PDB file of C-alpha atoms in Angstrom:
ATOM      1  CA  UNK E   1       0.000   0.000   0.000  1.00 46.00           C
ATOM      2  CA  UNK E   2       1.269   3.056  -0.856  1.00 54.00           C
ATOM      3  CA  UNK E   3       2.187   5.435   2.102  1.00 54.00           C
ATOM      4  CA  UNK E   4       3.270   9.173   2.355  1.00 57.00           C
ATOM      5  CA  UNK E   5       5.402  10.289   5.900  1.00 62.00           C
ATOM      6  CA  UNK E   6       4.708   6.612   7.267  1.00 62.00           C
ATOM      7  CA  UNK E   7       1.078   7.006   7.315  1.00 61.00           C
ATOM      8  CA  UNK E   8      -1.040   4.828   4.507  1.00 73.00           C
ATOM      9  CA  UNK E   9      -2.583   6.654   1.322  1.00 75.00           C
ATOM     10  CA  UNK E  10      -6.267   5.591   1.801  1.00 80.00           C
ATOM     11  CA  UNK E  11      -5.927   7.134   5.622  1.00 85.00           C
ATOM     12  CA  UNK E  12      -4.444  10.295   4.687  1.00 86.00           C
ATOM     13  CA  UNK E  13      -7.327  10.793   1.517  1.00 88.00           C
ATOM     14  CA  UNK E  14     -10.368   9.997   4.264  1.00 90.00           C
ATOM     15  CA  UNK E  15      -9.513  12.585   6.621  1.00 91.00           C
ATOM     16  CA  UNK E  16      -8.518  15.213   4.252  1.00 91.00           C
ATOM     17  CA  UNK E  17     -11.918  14.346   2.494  1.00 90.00           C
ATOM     18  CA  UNK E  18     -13.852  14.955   5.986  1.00 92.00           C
ATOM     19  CA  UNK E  19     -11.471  17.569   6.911  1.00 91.00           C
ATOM     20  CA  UNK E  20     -12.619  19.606   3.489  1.00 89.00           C
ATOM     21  CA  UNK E  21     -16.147  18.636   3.681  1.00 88.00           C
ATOM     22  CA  UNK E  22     -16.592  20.154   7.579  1.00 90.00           C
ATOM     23  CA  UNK E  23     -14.900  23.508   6.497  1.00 88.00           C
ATOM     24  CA  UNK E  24     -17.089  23.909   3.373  1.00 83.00           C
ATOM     25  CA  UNK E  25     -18.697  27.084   2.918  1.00 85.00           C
ATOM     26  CA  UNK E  26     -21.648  27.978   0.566  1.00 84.00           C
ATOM     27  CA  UNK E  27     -21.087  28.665  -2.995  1.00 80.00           C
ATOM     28  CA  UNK E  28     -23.915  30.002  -4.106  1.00 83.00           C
ATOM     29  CA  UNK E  29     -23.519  29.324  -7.661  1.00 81.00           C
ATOM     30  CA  UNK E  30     -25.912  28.864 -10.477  1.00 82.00           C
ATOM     31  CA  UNK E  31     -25.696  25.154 -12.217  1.00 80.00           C
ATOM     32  CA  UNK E  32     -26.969  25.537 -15.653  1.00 84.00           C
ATOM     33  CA  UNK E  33     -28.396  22.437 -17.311  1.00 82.00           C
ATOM     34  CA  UNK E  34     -25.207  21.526 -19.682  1.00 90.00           C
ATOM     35  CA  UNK E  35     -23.212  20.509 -16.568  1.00 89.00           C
ATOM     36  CA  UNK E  36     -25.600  17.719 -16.363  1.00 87.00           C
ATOM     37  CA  UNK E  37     -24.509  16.644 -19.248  1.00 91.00           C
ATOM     38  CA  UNK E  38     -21.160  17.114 -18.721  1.00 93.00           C
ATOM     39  CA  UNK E  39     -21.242  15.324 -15.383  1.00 92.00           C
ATOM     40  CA  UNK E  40     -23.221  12.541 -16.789  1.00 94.00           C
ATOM     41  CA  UNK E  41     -20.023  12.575 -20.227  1.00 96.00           C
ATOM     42  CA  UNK E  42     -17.603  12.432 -17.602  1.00 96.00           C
ATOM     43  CA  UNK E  43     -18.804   9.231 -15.784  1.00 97.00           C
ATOM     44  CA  UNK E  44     -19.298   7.704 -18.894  1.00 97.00           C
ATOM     45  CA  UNK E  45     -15.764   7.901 -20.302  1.00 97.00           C
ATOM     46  CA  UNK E  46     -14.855   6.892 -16.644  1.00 96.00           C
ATOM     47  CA  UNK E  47     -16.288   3.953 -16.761  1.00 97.00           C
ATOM     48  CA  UNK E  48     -15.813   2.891 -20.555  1.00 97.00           C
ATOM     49  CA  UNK E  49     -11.693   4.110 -19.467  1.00 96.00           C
ATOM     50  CA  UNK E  50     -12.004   1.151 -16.320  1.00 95.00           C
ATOM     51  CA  UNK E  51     -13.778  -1.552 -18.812  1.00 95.00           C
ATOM     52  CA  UNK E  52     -10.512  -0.865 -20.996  1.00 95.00           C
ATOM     53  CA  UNK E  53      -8.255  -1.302 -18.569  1.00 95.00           C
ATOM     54  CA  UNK E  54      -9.265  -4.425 -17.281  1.00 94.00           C
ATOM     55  CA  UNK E  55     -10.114  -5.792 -20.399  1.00 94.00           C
ATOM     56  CA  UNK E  56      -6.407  -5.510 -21.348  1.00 93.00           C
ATOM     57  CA  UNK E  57      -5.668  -6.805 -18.447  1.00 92.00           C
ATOM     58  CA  UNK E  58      -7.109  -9.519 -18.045  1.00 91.00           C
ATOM     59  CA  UNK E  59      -6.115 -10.693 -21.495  1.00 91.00           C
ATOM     60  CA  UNK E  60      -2.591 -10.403 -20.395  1.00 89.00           C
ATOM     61  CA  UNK E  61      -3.551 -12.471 -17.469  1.00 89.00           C
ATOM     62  CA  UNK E  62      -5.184 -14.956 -19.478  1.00 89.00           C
ATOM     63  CA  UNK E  63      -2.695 -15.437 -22.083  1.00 88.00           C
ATOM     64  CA  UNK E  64      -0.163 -15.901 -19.453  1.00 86.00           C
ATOM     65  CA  UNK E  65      -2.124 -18.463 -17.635  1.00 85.00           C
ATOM     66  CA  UNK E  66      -2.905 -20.443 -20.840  1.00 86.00           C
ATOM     67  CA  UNK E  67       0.827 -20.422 -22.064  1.00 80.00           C
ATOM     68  CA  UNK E  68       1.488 -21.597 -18.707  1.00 79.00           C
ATOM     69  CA  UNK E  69      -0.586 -24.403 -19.054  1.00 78.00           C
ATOM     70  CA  UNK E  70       0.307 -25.860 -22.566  1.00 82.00           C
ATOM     71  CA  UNK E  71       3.623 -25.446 -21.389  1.00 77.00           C
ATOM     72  CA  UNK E  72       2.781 -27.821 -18.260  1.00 74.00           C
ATOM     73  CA  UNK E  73       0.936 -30.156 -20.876  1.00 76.00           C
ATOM     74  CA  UNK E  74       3.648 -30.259 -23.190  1.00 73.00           C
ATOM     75  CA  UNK E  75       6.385 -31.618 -20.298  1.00 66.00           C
ATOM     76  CA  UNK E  76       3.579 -34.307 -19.188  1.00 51.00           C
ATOM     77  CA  UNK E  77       3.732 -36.170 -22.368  1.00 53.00           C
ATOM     78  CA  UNK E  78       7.409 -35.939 -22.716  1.00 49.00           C
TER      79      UNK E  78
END
């Protein structure tokens, strides 16, 4: 696990994420109906980024394990 001064990552991120949402102050700004859109763009891409990633790898992982495997299978019948 990644860690920053001897304390972990996921540690540090939670309390700066509580730490920033109990100072918070009010914006008060208007939210016109494109950033809706936008939002809704941005989680898309996320998620279609993600199914990329682990598509590729878990090919890699897949061709790894089956090369492993015919080479097991090849040494048995030797």
């Amino acid at each position: 696990m990644p860690e920053l001064n001897g304390a972990p990552m996921p540690k540090i991120l939670f309390i700066t994420s509580i730490l920033l949402t109990a100072f918070a102050t009010p914006a008060h700004a208007y939210l016109d109906p494109g950033t809706g859109s936008m939002l809704l763009q941005a989680i898309i891409g996320a998620v279609a980024v993600a199914g990329a990633t682990l598509s590729m790898y878990w090919r890699q992982l897949r061709d790894k394990f089956s090369f492993l495997l015919k080479r097991a299978r090849g040494q048995g019948k030797n």
